[in-house]
Short mmCIF file of C-alpha atoms in Angstrom, two decimals:
data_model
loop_
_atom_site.label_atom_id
_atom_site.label_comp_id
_atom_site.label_asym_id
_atom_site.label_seq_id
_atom_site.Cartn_x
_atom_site.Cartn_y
_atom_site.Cartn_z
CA UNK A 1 65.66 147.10 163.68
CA UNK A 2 69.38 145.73 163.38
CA UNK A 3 71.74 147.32 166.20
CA UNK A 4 74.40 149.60 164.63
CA UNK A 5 77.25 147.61 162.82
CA UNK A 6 75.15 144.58 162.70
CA UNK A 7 74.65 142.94 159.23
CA UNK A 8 71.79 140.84 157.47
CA UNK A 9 72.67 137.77 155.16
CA UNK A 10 70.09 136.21 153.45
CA UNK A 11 70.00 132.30 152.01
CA UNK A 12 67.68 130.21 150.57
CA UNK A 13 66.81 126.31 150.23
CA UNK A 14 63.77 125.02 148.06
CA UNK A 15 62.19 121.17 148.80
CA UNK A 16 62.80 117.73 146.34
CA UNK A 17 59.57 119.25 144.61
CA UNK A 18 60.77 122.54 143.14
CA UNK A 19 61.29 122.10 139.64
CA UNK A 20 64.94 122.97 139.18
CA UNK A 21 65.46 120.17 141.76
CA UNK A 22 63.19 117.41 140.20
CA UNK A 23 65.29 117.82 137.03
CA UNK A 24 68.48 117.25 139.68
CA UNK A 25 67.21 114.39 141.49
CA UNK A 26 66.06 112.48 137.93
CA UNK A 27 70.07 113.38 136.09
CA UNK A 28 71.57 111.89 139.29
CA UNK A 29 69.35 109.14 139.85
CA UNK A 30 70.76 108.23 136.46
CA UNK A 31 74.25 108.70 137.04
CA UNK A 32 73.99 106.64 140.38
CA UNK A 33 72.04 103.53 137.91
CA UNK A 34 74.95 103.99 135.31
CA UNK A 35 77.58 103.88 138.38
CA UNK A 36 76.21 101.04 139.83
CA UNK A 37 76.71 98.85 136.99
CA UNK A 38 79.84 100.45 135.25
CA UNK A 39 82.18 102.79 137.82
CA UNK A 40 84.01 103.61 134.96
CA UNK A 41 81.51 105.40 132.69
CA UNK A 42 81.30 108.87 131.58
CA UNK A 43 78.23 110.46 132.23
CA UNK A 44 76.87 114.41 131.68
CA UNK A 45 73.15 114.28 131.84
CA UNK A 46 70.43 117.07 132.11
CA UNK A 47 66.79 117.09 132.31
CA UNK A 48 64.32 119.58 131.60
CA UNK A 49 60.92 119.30 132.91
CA UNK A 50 57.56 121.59 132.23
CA UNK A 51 53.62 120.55 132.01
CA UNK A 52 52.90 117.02 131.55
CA UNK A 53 56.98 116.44 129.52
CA UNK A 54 60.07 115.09 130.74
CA UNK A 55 63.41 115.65 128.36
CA UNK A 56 66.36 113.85 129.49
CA UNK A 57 69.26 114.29 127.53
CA UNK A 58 73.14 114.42 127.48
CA UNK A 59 76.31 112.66 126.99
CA UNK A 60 77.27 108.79 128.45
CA UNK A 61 79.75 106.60 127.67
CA UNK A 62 78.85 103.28 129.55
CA UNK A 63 79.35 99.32 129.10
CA UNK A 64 76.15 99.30 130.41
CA UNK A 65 72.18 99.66 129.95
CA UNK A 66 69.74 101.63 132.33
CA UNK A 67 65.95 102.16 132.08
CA UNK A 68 65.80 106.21 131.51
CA UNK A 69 62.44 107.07 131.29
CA UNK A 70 61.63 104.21 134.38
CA UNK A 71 64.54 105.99 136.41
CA UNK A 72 62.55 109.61 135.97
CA UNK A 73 58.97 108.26 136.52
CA UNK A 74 60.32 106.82 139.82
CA UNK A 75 61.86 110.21 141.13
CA UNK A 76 58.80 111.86 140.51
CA UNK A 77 56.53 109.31 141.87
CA UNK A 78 58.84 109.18 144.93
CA UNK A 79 58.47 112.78 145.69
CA UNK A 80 55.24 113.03 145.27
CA UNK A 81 54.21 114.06 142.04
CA UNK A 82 51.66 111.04 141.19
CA UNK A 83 48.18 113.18 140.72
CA UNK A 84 46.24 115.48 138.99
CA UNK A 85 45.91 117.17 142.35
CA UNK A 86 49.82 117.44 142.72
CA UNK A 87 49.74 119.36 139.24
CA UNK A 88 52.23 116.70 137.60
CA UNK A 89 52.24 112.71 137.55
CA UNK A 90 55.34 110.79 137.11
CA UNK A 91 52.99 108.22 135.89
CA UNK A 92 51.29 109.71 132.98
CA UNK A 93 53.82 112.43 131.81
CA UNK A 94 55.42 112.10 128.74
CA UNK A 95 59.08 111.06 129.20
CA UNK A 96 61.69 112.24 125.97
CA UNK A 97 65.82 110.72 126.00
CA UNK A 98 67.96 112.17 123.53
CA UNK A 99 71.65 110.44 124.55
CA UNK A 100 74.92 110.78 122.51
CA UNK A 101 78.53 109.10 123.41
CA UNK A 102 80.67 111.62 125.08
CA UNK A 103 82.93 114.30 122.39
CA UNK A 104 86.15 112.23 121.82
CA UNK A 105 87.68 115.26 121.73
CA UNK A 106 86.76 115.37 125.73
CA UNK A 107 87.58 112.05 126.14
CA UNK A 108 91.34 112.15 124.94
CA UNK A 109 92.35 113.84 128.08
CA UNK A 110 90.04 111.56 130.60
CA UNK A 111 89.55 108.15 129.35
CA UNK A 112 92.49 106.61 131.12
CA UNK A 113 90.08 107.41 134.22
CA UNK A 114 87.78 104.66 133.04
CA UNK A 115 90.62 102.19 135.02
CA UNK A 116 90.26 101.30 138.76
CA UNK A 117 91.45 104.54 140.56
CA UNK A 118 93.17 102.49 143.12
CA UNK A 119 95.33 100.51 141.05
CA UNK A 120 96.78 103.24 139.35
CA UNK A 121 100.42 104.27 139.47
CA UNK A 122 101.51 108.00 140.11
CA UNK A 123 102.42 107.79 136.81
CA UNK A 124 98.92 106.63 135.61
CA UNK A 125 97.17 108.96 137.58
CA UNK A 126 99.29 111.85 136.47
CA UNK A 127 98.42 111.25 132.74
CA UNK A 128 94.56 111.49 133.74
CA UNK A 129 93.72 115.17 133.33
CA UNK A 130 90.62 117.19 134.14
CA UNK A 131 87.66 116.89 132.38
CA UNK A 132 87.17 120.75 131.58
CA UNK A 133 89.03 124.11 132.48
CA UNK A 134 87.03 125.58 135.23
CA UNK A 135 87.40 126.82 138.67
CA UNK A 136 85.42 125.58 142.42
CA UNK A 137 85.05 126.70 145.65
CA UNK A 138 85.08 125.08 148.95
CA UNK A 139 84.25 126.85 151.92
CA UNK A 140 83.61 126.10 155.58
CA UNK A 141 83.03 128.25 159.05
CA UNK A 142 82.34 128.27 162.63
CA UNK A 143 78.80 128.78 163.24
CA UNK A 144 76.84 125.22 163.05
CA UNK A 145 78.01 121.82 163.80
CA UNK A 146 78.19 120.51 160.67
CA UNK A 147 80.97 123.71 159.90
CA UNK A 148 78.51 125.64 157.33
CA UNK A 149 76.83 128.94 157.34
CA UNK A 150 74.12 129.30 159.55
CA UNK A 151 71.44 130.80 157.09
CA UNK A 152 71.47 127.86 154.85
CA UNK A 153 71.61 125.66 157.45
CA UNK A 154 68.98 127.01 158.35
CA UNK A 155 66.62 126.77 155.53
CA UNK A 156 67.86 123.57 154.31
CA UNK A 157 66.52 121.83 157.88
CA UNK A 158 63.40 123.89 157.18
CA UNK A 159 62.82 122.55 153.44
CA UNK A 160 63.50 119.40 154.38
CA UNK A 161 61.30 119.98 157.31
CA UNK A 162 58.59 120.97 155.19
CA UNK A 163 59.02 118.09 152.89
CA UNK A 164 58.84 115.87 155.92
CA UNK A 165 55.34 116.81 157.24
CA UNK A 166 53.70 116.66 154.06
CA UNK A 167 54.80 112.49 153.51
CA UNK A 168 54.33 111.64 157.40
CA UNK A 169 51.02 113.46 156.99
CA UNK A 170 51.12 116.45 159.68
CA UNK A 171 50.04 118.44 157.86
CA UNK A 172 48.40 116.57 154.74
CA UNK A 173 46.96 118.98 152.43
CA UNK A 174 50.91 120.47 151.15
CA UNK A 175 52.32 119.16 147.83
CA UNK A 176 55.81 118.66 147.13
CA UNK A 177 56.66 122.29 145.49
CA UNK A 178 58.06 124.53 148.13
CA UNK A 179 60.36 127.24 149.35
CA UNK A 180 62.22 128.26 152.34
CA UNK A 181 64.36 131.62 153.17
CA UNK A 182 66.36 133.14 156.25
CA UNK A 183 67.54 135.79 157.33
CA UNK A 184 70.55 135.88 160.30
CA UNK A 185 71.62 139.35 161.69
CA UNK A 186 75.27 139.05 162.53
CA UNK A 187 76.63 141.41 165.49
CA UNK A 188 79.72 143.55 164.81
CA UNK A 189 82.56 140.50 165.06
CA UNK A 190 80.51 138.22 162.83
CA UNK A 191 79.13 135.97 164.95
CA UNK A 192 75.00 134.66 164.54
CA UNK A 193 73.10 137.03 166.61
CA UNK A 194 69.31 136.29 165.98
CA UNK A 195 67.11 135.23 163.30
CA UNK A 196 65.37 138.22 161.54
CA UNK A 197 63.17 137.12 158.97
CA UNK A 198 61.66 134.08 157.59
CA UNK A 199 60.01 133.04 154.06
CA UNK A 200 58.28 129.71 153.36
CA UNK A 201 56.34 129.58 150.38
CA UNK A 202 54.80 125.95 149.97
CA UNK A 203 51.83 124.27 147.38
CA UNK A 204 48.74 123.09 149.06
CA UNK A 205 45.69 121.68 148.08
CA UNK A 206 43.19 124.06 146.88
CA UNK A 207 41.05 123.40 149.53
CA UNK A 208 43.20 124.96 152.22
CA UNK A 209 42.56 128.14 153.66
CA UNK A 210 45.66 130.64 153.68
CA UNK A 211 45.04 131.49 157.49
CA UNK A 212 45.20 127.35 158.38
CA UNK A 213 48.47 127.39 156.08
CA UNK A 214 50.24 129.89 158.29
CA UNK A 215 49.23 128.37 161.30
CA UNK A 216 50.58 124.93 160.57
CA UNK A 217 53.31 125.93 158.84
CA UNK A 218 54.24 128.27 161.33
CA UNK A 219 54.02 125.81 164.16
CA UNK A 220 54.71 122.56 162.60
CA UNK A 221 58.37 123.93 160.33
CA UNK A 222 59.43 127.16 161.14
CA UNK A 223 59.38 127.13 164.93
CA UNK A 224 60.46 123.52 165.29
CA UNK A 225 63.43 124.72 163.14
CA UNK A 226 64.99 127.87 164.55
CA UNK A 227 67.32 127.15 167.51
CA UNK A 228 65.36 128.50 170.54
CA UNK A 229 68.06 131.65 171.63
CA UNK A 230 67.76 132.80 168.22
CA UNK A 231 64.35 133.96 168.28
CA UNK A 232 63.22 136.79 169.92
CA UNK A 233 59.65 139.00 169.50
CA UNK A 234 60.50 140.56 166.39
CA UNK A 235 61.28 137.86 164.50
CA UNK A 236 59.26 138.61 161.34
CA UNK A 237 57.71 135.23 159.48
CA UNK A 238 55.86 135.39 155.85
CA UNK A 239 54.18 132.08 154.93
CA UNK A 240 52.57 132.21 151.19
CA UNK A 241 52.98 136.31 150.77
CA UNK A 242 51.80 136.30 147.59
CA UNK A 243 48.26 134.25 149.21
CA UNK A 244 47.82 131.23 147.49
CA UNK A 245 50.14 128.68 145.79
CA UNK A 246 48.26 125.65 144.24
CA UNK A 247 49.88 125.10 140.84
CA UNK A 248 53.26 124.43 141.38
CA UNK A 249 55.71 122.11 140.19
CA UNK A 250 56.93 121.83 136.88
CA UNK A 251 53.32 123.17 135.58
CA UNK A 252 53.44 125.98 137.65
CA UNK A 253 57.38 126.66 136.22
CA UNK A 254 59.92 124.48 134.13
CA UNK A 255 62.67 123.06 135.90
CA UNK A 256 66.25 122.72 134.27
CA UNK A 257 68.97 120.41 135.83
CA UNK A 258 72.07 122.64 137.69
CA UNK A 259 70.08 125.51 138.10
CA UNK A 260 70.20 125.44 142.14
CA UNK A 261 73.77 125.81 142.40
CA UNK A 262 73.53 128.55 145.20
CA UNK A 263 71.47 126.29 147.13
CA UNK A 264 73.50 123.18 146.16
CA UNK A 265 76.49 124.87 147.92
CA UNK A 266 76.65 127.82 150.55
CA UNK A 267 73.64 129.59 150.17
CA UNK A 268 75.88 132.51 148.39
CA UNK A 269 77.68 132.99 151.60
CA UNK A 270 80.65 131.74 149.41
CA UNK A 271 81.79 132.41 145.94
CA UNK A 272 80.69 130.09 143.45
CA UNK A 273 82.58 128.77 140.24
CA UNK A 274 79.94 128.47 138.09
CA UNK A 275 79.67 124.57 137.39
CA UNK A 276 76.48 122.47 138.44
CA UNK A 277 77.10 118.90 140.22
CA UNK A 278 74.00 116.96 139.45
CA UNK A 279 74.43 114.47 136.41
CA UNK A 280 78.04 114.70 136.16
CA UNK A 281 80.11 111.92 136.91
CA UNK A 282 82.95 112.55 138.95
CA UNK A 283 85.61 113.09 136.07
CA UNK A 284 83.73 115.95 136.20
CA UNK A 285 85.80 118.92 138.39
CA UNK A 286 83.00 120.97 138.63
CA UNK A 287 81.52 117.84 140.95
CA UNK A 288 84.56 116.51 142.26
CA UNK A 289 86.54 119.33 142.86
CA UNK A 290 84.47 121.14 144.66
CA UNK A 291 83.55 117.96 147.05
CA UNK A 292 87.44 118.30 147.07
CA UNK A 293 87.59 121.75 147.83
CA UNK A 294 84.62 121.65 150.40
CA UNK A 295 87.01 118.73 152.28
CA UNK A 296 90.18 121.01 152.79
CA UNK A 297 88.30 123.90 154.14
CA UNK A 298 86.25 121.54 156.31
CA UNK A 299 89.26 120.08 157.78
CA UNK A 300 91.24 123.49 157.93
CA UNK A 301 88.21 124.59 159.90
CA UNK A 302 88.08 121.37 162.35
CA UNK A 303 91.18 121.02 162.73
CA UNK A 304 91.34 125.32 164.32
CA UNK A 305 93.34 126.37 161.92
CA UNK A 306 91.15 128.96 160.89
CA UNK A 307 87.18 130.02 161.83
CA UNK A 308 86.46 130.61 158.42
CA UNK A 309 87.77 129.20 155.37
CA UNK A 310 87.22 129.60 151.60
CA UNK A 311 89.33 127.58 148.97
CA UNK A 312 89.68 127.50 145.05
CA UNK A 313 90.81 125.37 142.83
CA UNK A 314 91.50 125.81 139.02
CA UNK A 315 92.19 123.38 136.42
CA UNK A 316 92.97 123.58 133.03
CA UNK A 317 91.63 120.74 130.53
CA UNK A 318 93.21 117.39 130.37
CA UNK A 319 96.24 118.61 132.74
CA UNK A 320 96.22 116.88 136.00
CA UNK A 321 97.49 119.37 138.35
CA UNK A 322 95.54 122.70 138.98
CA UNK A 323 96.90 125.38 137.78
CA UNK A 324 95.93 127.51 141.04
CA UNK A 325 95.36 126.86 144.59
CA UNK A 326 93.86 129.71 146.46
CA UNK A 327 93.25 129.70 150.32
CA UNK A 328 91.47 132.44 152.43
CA UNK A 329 90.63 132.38 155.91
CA UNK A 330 89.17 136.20 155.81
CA UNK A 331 91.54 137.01 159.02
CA UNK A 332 90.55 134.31 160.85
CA UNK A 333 93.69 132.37 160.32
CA UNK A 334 95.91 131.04 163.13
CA UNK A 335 98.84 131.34 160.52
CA UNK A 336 99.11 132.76 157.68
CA UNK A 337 97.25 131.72 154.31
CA UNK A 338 100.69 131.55 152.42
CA UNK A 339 101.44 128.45 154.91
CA UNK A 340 98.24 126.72 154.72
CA UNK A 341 98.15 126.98 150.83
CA UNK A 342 101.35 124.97 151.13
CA UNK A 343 100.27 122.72 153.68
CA UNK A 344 97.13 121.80 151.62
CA UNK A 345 99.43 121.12 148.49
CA UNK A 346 101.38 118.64 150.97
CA UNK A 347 98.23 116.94 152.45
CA UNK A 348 95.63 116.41 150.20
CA UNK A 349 96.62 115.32 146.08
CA UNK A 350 94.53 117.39 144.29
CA UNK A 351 94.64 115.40 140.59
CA UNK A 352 91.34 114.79 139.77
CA UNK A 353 92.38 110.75 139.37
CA UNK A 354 93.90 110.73 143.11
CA UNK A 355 90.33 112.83 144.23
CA UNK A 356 88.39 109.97 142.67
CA UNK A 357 90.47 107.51 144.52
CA UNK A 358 90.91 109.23 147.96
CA UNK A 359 87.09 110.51 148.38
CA UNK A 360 86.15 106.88 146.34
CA UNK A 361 83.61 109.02 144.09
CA UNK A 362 82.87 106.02 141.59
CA UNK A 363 79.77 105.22 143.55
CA UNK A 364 76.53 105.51 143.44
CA UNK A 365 75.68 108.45 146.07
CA UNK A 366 74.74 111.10 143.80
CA UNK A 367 71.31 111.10 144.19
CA UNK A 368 70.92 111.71 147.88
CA UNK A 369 72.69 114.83 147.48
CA UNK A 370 70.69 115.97 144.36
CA UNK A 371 68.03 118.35 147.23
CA UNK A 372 69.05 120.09 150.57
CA UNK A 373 72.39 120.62 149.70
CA UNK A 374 75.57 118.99 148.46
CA UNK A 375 77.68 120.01 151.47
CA UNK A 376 77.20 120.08 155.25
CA UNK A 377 75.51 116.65 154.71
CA UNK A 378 76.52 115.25 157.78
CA UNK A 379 73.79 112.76 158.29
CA UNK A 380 73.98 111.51 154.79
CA UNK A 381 78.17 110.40 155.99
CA UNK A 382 79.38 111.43 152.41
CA UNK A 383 83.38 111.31 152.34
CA UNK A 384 83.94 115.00 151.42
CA UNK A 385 82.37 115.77 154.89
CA UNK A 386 84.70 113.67 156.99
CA UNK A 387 87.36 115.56 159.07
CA UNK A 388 89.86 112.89 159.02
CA UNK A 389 92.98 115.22 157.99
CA UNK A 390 93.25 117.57 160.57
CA UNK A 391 95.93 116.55 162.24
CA UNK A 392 97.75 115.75 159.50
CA UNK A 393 97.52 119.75 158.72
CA UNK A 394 98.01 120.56 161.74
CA UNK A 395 101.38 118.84 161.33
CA UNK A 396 102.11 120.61 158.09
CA UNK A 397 101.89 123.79 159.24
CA UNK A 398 104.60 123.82 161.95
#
């Protein structure tokens, strides 16, 4: 029972085989293909996935051609989907592609992006406006290494532990569908007190008996996982509640691309603006505005500025500057969120064209982010997770 004044937050992360994040991994493996042979194209694709059918579709402008239905059969071969037993196979499935050009009406206000970000002039790069109205959140805090909240830390490292016993064969009999939850109680000032409860939920062979589940799982993910002064005797761990999980994947549910956002982000933590990442190239502000936002409040945060840190940015279509910059640091602030609004409007340029440029988004990196979160992805070195500008905040705000 949590101590008086104590809280309970709750997040949740889900493994490369859930549905939602098959359909993720398959509209960003595509965007990194397109990327790799044309920076400058425009790409918004989504996939849909259900028994035995793949449906890629969407919008790309490109100078260039990619295998589609190749791309998607890979993904799911590569995470594990290749048998009967698995309850999909990348190699049988039928794969659909319905593709149109991107709306001009769109493109009017972006296609000036489709020139090398770097050789741009001011000028240039204030002519290039965003590629829909919207607004994103960045947020970073105190309580992990990697400056993200600890409950989808958390469960993030245990999906992607999960995932990682099943293809090194610890524990052979899992397939790639699969679920992980925490729960952190939070003492009176905030801070990570202990680990409450736990939630995997993973596919398995049929053969496996629920009691042999628990037991592995238990030892093999969850314990590994938790951070050792976090745990105490009444921590409280379900493994397959509901008894047996065997059909899974996308015959067990469909999957539709950008429907993980909470889990792509902060684990709900953090407000949310709405817009998916995965398929979108970064013309995009839902994508690379949020990478942008989740780099300010990163650095604000490094730099001790503040010990937690949400930002927002809103844009209006095909206008370059945002039309809002919001900063909170929830009262953890080591001056006031006035001055650090204007200190981030003097340190980082937040025109989508100079975001491209400065975070060099025209890559192909897309697809490593498409499962166990876009942000805190510190052994992945992405460029929105670099604290390179703290001192030049630091500077700002005196």
């Amino acid at each position: 029972m949590k101590e008086k004044n104590h809280y309970l937050f709750t997040s949740e992360s889900v493994t490369e085989g859930h549905p939602d994040k098959v359909c993720d991994q398959i509209s960003d493996a595509v965007l990194d293909a397109i990327l790799e042979k044309d920076p400058g194209a425009h790409v918004a694709c989504e996939t849909t996935v259900t028994t035995g059918y793949v449906s890629v579709m969407g919008e790309i402008t490109a100078d260039c051609y990619v295998d589609i239905p190749k791309i998607a059969r890979d993904v799911i071969i590569g995470i594990g989907y290749n048998s009967h037993e698995a309850s999909f196979d990348g190699n049988t499935c039928a794969v659909v592609t319905s593709i149109d050009e991107q709306s001009p009406d769109i493109a009017m206000g972006v296609n000036q992006s489709n020139e090398v970000q770097n050789g741009l002039s001011d000028n240039e790069i204030d002519m290039i406006g965003a590629g829909d109205q919207g607004m994103m959140f960045g947020f970073a805090c105190d309580e992990t290494e990697e400056l993200m909240p600890l409950p989808i830390s958390l469960a993030h490292k245990m999906a992607k532990r999960l995932t990682e016993v099943r293809k090194n064969g610890t524990i052979p009999y899992l397939q790639p569908d699969g679920k992980t939850q925490v729960t952190v109680e939070y003492d009176e000032n905030g801070t990570p007190f202990r680990v409450d409860t736990v939630v995997v939920s993973t596919q398995h062979s049929a053969s496996a008996t629920l009691e042999q589940i628990r037991t592995d799982v238990i030892a093999q993910v969850v314990m590994p996982t938790l951070p050792s002064h976090l745990v105490d005797d009444d921590l409280k761990i379900f493994v397959n509640p509901t008894g047996r999980f065997v059909i899974g994947g996308p015959q067990g549910d469909s999957g539709l691309t950008g429907r993980k956002i909470i889990v792509d982000t902060y684990g709900g933590y953090s407000r949310h603006g709405g817009g998916a990442f995965s398929g979108k190239d970064p013309t995009k502000v839902d994508r690379s505005g949020s990478y942008m936002a989740r780099y300010i409040a990163k650095n604000i945060v490094a730099a001790g500025l503040a010990g937690k840190c949400e930002i927002q940015i809103a844009y209006a279509i095909g206008v370059a500057h945002p039309v809002s910059i919001f900063v909170d640091t929830f009262g953890t602030g080591k001056v006031s969120d006035s001055v650090l609004s204007e200190a981030v409007g003097k340190v980082f340029d937040l025109r989508p064209a100079a975001i491209i440029r400065d975070l060099d988004l025209r890559r192909p990196i897309y697809r490593q982010v498409a499962a166990y979160g876009h942000m805190g992805r510190t052994d992945l070195n992405v460029p929105w997770e670099k604290t390179d500008k703290t001192q030049e905040l630091m500077a700002a705000v005196k």
